[in-house]
Short mmCIF file of C-alpha atoms in Angstrom, two decimals:
data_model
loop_
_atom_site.label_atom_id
_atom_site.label_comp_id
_atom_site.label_asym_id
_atom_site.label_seq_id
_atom_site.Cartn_x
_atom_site.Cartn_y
_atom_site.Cartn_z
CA UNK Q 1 14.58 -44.73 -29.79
CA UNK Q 2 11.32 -43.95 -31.72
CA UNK Q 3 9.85 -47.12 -33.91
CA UNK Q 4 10.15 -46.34 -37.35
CA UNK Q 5 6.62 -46.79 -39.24
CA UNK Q 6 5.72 -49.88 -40.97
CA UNK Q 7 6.49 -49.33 -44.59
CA UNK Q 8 3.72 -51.54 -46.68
CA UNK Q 9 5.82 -51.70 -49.60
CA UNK Q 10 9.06 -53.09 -48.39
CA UNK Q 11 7.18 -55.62 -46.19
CA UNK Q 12 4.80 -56.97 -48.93
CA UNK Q 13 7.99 -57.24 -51.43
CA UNK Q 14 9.36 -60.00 -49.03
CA UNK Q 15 5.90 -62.14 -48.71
CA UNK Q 16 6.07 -64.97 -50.95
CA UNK Q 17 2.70 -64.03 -52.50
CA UNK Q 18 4.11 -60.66 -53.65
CA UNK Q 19 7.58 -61.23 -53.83
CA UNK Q 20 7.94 -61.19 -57.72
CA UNK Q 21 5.62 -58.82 -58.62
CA UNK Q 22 8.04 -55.49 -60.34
CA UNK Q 23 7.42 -52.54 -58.27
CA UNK Q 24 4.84 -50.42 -60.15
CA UNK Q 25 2.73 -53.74 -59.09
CA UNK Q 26 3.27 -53.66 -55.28
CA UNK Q 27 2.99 -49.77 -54.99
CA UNK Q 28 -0.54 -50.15 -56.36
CA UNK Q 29 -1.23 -53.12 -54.02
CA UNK Q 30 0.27 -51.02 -51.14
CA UNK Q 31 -1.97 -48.23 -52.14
CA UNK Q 32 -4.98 -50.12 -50.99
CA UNK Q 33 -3.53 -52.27 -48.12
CA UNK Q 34 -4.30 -51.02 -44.58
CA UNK Q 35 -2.00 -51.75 -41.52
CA UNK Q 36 -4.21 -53.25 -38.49
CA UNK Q 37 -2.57 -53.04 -34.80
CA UNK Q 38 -4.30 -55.43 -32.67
CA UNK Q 39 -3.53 -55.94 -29.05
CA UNK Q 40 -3.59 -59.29 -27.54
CA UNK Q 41 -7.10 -60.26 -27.66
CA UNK Q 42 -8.20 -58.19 -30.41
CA UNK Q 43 -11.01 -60.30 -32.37
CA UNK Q 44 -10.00 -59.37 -36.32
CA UNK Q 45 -13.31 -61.11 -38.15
CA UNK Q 46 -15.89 -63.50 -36.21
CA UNK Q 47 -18.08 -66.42 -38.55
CA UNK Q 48 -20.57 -64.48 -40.94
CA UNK Q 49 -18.00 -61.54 -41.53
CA UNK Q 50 -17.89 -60.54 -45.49
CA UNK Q 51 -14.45 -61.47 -46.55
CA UNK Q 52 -13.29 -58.13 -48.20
CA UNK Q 53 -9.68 -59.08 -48.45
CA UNK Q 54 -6.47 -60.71 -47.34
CA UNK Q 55 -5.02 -60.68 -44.04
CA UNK Q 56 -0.92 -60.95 -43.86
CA UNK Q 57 0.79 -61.02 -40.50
CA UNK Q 58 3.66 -58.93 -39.98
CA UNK Q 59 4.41 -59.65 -36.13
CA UNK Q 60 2.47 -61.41 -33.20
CA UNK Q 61 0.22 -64.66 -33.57
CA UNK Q 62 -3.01 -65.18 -34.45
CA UNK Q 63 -5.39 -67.85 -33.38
CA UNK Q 64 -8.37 -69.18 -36.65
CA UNK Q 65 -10.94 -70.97 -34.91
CA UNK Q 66 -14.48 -72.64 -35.14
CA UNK Q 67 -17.06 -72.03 -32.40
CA UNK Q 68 -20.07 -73.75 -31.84
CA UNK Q 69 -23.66 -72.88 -30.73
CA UNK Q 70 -22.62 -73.88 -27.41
CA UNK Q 71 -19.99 -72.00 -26.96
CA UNK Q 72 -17.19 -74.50 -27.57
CA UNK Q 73 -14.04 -73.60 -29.54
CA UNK Q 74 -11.70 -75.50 -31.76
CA UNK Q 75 -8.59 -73.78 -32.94
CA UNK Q 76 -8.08 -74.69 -36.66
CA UNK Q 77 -4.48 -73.31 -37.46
CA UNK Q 78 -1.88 -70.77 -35.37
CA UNK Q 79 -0.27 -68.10 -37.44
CA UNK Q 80 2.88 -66.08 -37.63
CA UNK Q 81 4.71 -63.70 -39.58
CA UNK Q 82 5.03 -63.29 -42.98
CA UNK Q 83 1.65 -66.28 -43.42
CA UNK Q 84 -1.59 -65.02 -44.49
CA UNK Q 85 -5.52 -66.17 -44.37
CA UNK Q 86 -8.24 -65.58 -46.27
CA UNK Q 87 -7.41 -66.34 -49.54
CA UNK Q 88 -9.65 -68.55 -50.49
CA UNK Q 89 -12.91 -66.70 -49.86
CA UNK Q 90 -12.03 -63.99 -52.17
CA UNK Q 91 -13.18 -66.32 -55.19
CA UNK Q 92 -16.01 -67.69 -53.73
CA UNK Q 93 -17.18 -64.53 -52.13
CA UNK Q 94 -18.40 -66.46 -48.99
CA UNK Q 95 -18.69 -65.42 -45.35
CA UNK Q 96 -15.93 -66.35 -42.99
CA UNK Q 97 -16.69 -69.96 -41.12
CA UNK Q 98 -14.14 -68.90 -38.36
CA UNK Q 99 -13.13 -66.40 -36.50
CA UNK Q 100 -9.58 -64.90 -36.04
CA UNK Q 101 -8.17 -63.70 -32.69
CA UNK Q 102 -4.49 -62.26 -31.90
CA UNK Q 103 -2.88 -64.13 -29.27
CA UNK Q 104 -0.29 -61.66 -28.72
CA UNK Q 105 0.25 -57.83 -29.86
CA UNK Q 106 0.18 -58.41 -33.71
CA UNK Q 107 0.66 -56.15 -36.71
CA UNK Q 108 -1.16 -56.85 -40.39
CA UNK Q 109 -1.80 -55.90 -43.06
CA UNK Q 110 -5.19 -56.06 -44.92
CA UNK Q 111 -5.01 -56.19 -48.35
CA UNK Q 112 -8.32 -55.22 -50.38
CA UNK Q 113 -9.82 -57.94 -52.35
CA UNK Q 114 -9.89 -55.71 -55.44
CA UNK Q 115 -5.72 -55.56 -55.45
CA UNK Q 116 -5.78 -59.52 -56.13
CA UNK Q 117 -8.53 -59.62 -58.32
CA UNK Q 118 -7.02 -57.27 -60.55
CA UNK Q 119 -3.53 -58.28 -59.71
CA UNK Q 120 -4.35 -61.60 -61.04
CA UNK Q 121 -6.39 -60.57 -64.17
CA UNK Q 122 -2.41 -59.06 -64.91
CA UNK Q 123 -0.25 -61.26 -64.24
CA UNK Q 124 -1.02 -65.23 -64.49
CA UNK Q 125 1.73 -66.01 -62.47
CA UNK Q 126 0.49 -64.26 -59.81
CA UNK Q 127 -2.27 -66.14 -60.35
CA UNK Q 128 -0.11 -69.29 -59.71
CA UNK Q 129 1.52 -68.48 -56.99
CA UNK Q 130 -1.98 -68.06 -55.38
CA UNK Q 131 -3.24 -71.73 -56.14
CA UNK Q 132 -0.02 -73.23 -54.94
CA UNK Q 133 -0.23 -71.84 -51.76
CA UNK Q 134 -4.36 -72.62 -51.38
CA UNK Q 135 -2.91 -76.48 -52.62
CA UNK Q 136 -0.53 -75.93 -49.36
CA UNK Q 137 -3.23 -75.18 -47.17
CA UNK Q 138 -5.30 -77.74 -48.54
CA UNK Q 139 -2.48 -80.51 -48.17
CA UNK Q 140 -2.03 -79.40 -44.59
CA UNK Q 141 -5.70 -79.49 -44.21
CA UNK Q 142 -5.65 -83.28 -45.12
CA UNK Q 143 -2.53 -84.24 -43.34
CA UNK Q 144 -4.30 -82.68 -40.00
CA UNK Q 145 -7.54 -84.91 -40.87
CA UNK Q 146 -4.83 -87.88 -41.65
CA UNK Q 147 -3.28 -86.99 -37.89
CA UNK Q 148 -6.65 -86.40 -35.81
CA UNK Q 149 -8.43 -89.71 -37.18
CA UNK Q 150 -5.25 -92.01 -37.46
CA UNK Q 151 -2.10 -91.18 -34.98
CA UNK Q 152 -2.69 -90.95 -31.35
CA UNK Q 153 -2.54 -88.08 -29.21
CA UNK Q 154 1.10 -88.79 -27.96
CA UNK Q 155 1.79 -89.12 -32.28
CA UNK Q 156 0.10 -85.42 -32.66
CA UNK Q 157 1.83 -84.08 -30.05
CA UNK Q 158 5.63 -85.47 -31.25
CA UNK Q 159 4.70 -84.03 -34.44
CA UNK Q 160 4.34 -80.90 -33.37
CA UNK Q 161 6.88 -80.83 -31.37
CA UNK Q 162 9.30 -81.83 -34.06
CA UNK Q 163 7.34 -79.59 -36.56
CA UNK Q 164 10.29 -77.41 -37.34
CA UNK Q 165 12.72 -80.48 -38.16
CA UNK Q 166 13.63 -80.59 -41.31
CA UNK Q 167 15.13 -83.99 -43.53
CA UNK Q 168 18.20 -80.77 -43.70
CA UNK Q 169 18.07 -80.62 -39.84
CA UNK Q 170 21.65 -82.70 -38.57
CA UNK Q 171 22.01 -82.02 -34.95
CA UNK Q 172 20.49 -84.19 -32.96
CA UNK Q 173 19.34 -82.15 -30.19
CA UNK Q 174 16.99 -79.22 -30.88
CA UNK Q 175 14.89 -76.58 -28.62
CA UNK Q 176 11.13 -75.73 -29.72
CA UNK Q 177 9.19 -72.91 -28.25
CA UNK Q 178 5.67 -73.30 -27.26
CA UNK Q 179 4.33 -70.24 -29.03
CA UNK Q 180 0.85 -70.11 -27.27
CA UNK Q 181 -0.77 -71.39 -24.30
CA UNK Q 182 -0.98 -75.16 -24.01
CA UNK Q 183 -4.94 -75.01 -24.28
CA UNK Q 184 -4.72 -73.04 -27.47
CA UNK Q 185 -2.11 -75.96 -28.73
CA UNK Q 186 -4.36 -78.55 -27.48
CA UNK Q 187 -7.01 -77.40 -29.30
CA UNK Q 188 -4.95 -77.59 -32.57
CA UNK Q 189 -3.87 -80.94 -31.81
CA UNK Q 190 -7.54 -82.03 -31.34
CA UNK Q 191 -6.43 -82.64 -27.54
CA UNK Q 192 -8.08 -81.06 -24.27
CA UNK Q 193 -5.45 -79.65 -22.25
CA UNK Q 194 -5.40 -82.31 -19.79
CA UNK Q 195 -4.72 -84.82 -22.01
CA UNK Q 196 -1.83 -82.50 -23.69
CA UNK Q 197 -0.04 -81.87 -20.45
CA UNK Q 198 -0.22 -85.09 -19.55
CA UNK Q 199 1.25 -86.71 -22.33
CA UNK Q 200 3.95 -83.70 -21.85
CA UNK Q 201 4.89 -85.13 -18.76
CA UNK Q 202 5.10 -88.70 -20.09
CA UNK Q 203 7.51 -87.65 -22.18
CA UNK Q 204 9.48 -86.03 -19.91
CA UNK Q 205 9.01 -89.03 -17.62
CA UNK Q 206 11.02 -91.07 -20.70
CA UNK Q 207 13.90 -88.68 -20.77
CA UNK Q 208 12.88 -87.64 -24.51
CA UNK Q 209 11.84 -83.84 -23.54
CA UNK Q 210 13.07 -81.43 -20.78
CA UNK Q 211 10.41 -79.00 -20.12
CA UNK Q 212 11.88 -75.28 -19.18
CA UNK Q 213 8.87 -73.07 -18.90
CA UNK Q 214 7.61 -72.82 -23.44
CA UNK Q 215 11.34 -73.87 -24.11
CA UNK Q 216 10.94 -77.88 -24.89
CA UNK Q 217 14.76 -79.23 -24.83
CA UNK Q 218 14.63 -82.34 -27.16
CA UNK Q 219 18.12 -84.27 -26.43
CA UNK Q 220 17.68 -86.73 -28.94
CA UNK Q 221 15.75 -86.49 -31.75
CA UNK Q 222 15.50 -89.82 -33.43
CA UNK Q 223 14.90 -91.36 -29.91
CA UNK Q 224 11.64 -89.23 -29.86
CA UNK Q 225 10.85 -89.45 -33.45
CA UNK Q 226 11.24 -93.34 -32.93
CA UNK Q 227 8.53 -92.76 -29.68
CA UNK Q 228 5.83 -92.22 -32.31
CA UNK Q 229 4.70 -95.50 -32.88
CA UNK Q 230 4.38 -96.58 -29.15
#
């Protein structure tokens, strides 16, 4: 069966960024938004790159990370569908800091920095919608400096673990999917990946996880949740 093209419009009406704007908006938006297919690997922008837009991921995961002089790497944030990056550097017209690397076959869609600019110079609530997700990222930023210089590395690694359980969540059993390589999640976690695999098996050890390949079976939630302080 032949893949049907990407159409621009329809996906940018569901991104929460976009998703109010009338029609007439997102058709000029579209106008100037390129589609990006990067294989695994692909590097999209590396530190010093101009920011000239807005990155939105339609499919595969991408890896933002800082590298040093060195050589050394620290991944900063993992990204999926529908979540976007480079916001902020559109008003501050700044070079990147990180660079931005698929970890899988990905899709996006690049959307030029004129759009927002002009987008937001018509609609303030657009303008909004931008500053509370920047105050999102910003949050996360300081809950990750809260987690790296306060919980342990066992506490980091529950956390993510349980990342997608929600106060609405009422089973109490749940399966998580490692969605990259456990050195590219150690890295996120602050952790090398010795010390992430290890604490892995410690868990397991306990009876909180069962480890099937990326498929983490968590039996009992609050019994792991309640690890977190040990």
């Amino acid at each position: 069966m032949p893949i049907r093209p990407l159409s621009t419009e329809k996906f940018l009406v569901n991104v929460p960024l976009f998703r109010e704007l009338p029609g007439a908006d997102i058709q000029r938006i579209a106008a100037k938004t390129a589609v990006i297919d990067a294989p695994r690997g692909t590097v999209l922008l590396r530190r010093g790159d101009a920011c000239r837009g807005i990155h939105v991921i339609v499919f595969g995961r991408i890896a933002l990370t800082l590298q040093s002089p060195q050589g050394g790497e620290k991944v900063v944030e993992l990204m999926g569908p529908g979540q976007s990056f480079g916001e902020a550097l559109i008003f501050i017209e700044a070079p990147y800091l990180i660079s931005a690397e698929a970890l899988d076959d990905a899709k996006l869609l690049h959307v030029a920095r004129e759009s927002i600019l002009a987008e937001i110079d018509r609609d303030p609530r657009f303008a909004r919608r931008m500053l509370a997700g920047l105050s999102r990222r910003l949050h996360q930023l300081m809950i990750d400096v809260e987690s790296y210089t306060l919980c342990s590395g066992t506490q980091r690694v529950i956390g993510y673990l349980l990342r997608d359980c929600t106060e609405n969540h009422t089973d109490n059993a749940m399966v998580t999917t490692l969605h990259a390589a456990k050195g590219v999640i150690a890295s996120r976690l602050n952790l090398t990946q010795e010390h992430f695999s290890r604490i892995l098996h410690q868990l397991m050890e306990a009876g909180l996880i069962e480890v099937s390949r990326r498929d983490i079976h968590i039996p009992d939630i609050r019994r792991l949740r309640a690890h977190e302080g040990k």
